[in-house]
């Protein structure tokens, strides 16, 4: 029984080392990425939850501004797009 456990352990460790070795070379080329990194935020900007949605949007904008001011991610700027969910207690659930 211990032979099977030892064999399984050696196989698992070998698989982990092989996956680490392969993953080290599997980086995306920066030229293949778009010029900016799209980032979307969907939150309530109108309706009874507008205050929370506005705070979420302001926080996301602040984070994006700080990241872009620091050089972006791998030299790419983040492009934030915000969409209103239109949360309202008078509208029926979708």
PDB file of C-alpha atoms in Angstrom:
ATOM      1  CA  UNK A   1       0.000   0.000   0.000  1.00  0.00           C
ATOM      2  CA  UNK A   2       2.836   2.422   0.763  1.00  0.00           C
ATOM      3  CA  UNK A   3       4.351   1.651  -2.663  1.00  0.00           C
ATOM      4  CA  UNK A   4       1.171   2.947  -4.328  1.00  0.00           C
ATOM      5  CA  UNK A   5       1.192   6.085  -2.171  1.00  0.00           C
ATOM      6  CA  UNK A   6       4.850   6.738  -2.944  1.00  0.00           C
ATOM      7  CA  UNK A   7       4.283   6.189  -6.666  1.00  0.00           C
ATOM      8  CA  UNK A   8       1.268   8.502  -6.621  1.00  0.00           C
ATOM      9  CA  UNK A   9       3.209  11.170  -4.731  1.00  0.00           C
ATOM     10  CA  UNK A  10       6.148  11.031  -7.147  1.00  0.00           C
ATOM     11  CA  UNK A  11       3.779  11.249 -10.109  1.00  0.00           C
ATOM     12  CA  UNK A  12       1.979  14.250  -8.591  1.00  0.00           C
ATOM     13  CA  UNK A  13       5.222  16.094  -7.834  1.00  0.00           C
ATOM     14  CA  UNK A  14       6.492  15.404 -11.356  1.00  0.00           C
ATOM     15  CA  UNK A  15       3.247  16.727 -12.854  1.00  0.00           C
ATOM     16  CA  UNK A  16       3.480  19.886 -10.772  1.00  0.00           C
ATOM     17  CA  UNK A  17       7.091  20.540 -11.798  1.00  0.00           C
ATOM     18  CA  UNK A  18       6.260  19.989 -15.470  1.00  0.00           C
ATOM     19  CA  UNK A  19       3.301  22.375 -15.310  1.00  0.00           C
ATOM     20  CA  UNK A  20       5.464  25.029 -13.634  1.00  0.00           C
ATOM     21  CA  UNK A  21       8.141  24.638 -16.310  1.00  0.00           C
ATOM     22  CA  UNK A  22       5.598  24.956 -19.131  1.00  0.00           C
ATOM     23  CA  UNK A  23       3.765  27.886 -17.497  1.00  0.00           C
ATOM     24  CA  UNK A  24       6.989  29.856 -17.136  1.00  0.00           C
ATOM     25  CA  UNK A  25       7.277  30.111 -20.929  1.00  0.00           C
ATOM     26  CA  UNK A  26       3.564  30.700 -21.601  1.00  0.00           C
ATOM     27  CA  UNK A  27       3.398  34.510 -21.433  1.00  0.00           C
ATOM     28  CA  UNK A  28       1.333  36.574 -23.839  1.00  0.00           C
ATOM     29  CA  UNK A  29       3.231  38.810 -26.212  1.00  0.00           C
ATOM     30  CA  UNK A  30       2.531  42.472 -25.412  1.00  0.00           C
ATOM     31  CA  UNK A  31       2.110  43.252 -29.116  1.00  0.00           C
ATOM     32  CA  UNK A  32      -0.821  40.817 -29.357  1.00  0.00           C
ATOM     33  CA  UNK A  33      -2.777  42.665 -26.640  1.00  0.00           C
ATOM     34  CA  UNK A  34      -5.079  45.587 -27.444  1.00  0.00           C
ATOM     35  CA  UNK A  35      -3.745  49.120 -27.019  1.00  0.00           C
ATOM     36  CA  UNK A  36      -5.759  49.552 -23.812  1.00  0.00           C
ATOM     37  CA  UNK A  37      -7.222  47.039 -21.387  1.00  0.00           C
ATOM     38  CA  UNK A  38     -11.029  47.249 -21.343  1.00  0.00           C
ATOM     39  CA  UNK A  39     -12.641  47.197 -17.893  1.00  0.00           C
ATOM     40  CA  UNK A  40     -16.393  47.312 -17.423  1.00  0.00           C
ATOM     41  CA  UNK A  41     -18.454  48.258 -14.382  1.00  0.00           C
ATOM     42  CA  UNK A  42     -22.188  47.666 -14.225  1.00  0.00           C
ATOM     43  CA  UNK A  43     -23.819  49.357 -11.264  1.00  0.00           C
ATOM     44  CA  UNK A  44     -26.916  51.314 -10.252  1.00  0.00           C
ATOM     45  CA  UNK A  45     -26.440  54.978 -11.138  1.00  0.00           C
ATOM     46  CA  UNK A  46     -30.147  55.843 -11.053  1.00  0.00           C
ATOM     47  CA  UNK A  47     -32.988  54.697  -8.840  1.00  0.00           C
ATOM     48  CA  UNK A  48     -33.024  53.992  -5.132  1.00  0.00           C
ATOM     49  CA  UNK A  49     -29.505  52.469  -5.140  1.00  0.00           C
ATOM     50  CA  UNK A  50     -27.855  55.339  -6.998  1.00  0.00           C
ATOM     51  CA  UNK A  51     -25.801  56.426  -3.974  1.00  0.00           C
ATOM     52  CA  UNK A  52     -24.140  53.015  -3.718  1.00  0.00           C
ATOM     53  CA  UNK A  53     -23.598  52.815  -7.458  1.00  0.00           C
ATOM     54  CA  UNK A  54     -22.061  56.274  -7.575  1.00  0.00           C
ATOM     55  CA  UNK A  55     -19.651  55.312  -4.806  1.00  0.00           C
ATOM     56  CA  UNK A  56     -18.697  52.140  -6.689  1.00  0.00           C
ATOM     57  CA  UNK A  57     -18.125  54.108  -9.898  1.00  0.00           C
ATOM     58  CA  UNK A  58     -16.037  56.743  -8.089  1.00  0.00           C
ATOM     59  CA  UNK A  59     -13.922  54.020  -6.465  1.00  0.00           C
ATOM     60  CA  UNK A  60     -13.360  52.270  -9.786  1.00  0.00           C
ATOM     61  CA  UNK A  61     -12.438  55.563 -11.486  1.00  0.00           C
ATOM     62  CA  UNK A  62      -9.970  56.363  -8.688  1.00  0.00           C
ATOM     63  CA  UNK A  63      -8.355  52.927  -8.973  1.00  0.00           C
ATOM     64  CA  UNK A  64      -8.117  53.160 -12.766  1.00  0.00           C
ATOM     65  CA  UNK A  65      -6.609  56.663 -12.541  1.00  0.00           C
ATOM     66  CA  UNK A  66      -4.003  55.484 -10.027  1.00  0.00           C
ATOM     67  CA  UNK A  67      -3.090  52.408 -12.079  1.00  0.00           C
ATOM     68  CA  UNK A  68      -2.834  54.431 -15.295  1.00  0.00           C
ATOM     69  CA  UNK A  69      -0.747  57.124 -13.567  1.00  0.00           C
ATOM     70  CA  UNK A  70       1.634  54.399 -12.420  1.00  0.00           C
ATOM     71  CA  UNK A  71       2.191  53.187 -15.965  1.00  0.00           C
ATOM     72  CA  UNK A  72      -0.800  50.891 -16.332  1.00  0.00           C
ATOM     73  CA  UNK A  73      -0.568  47.116 -16.432  1.00  0.00           C
ATOM     74  CA  UNK A  74       2.444  45.913 -18.404  1.00  0.00           C
ATOM     75  CA  UNK A  75       2.566  49.331 -20.045  1.00  0.00           C
ATOM     76  CA  UNK A  76      -1.089  49.227 -21.136  1.00  0.00           C
ATOM     77  CA  UNK A  77      -3.617  51.773 -19.874  1.00  0.00           C
ATOM     78  CA  UNK A  78      -7.012  50.692 -18.521  1.00  0.00           C
ATOM     79  CA  UNK A  79     -10.136  51.965 -20.273  1.00  0.00           C
ATOM     80  CA  UNK A  80     -13.112  52.081 -17.871  1.00  0.00           C
ATOM     81  CA  UNK A  81     -16.646  51.797 -19.218  1.00  0.00           C
ATOM     82  CA  UNK A  82     -19.559  52.222 -16.807  1.00  0.00           C
ATOM     83  CA  UNK A  83     -23.131  51.096 -17.436  1.00  0.00           C
ATOM     84  CA  UNK A  84     -26.231  51.938 -15.401  1.00  0.00           C
ATOM     85  CA  UNK A  85     -28.375  49.005 -14.303  1.00  0.00           C
ATOM     86  CA  UNK A  86     -31.316  51.352 -13.810  1.00  0.00           C
ATOM     87  CA  UNK A  87     -32.167  49.954 -10.375  1.00  0.00           C
ATOM     88  CA  UNK A  88     -35.575  51.148  -9.262  1.00  0.00           C
ATOM     89  CA  UNK A  89     -38.085  49.803  -6.778  1.00  0.00           C
ATOM     90  CA  UNK A  90     -40.931  50.711  -9.186  1.00  0.00           C
ATOM     91  CA  UNK A  91     -39.697  48.599 -12.115  1.00  0.00           C
ATOM     92  CA  UNK A  92     -40.517  44.871 -12.234  1.00  0.00           C
ATOM     93  CA  UNK A  93     -37.686  42.359 -11.909  1.00  0.00           C
ATOM     94  CA  UNK A  94     -36.112  41.333 -15.221  1.00  0.00           C
TER      95      UNK A  94
END
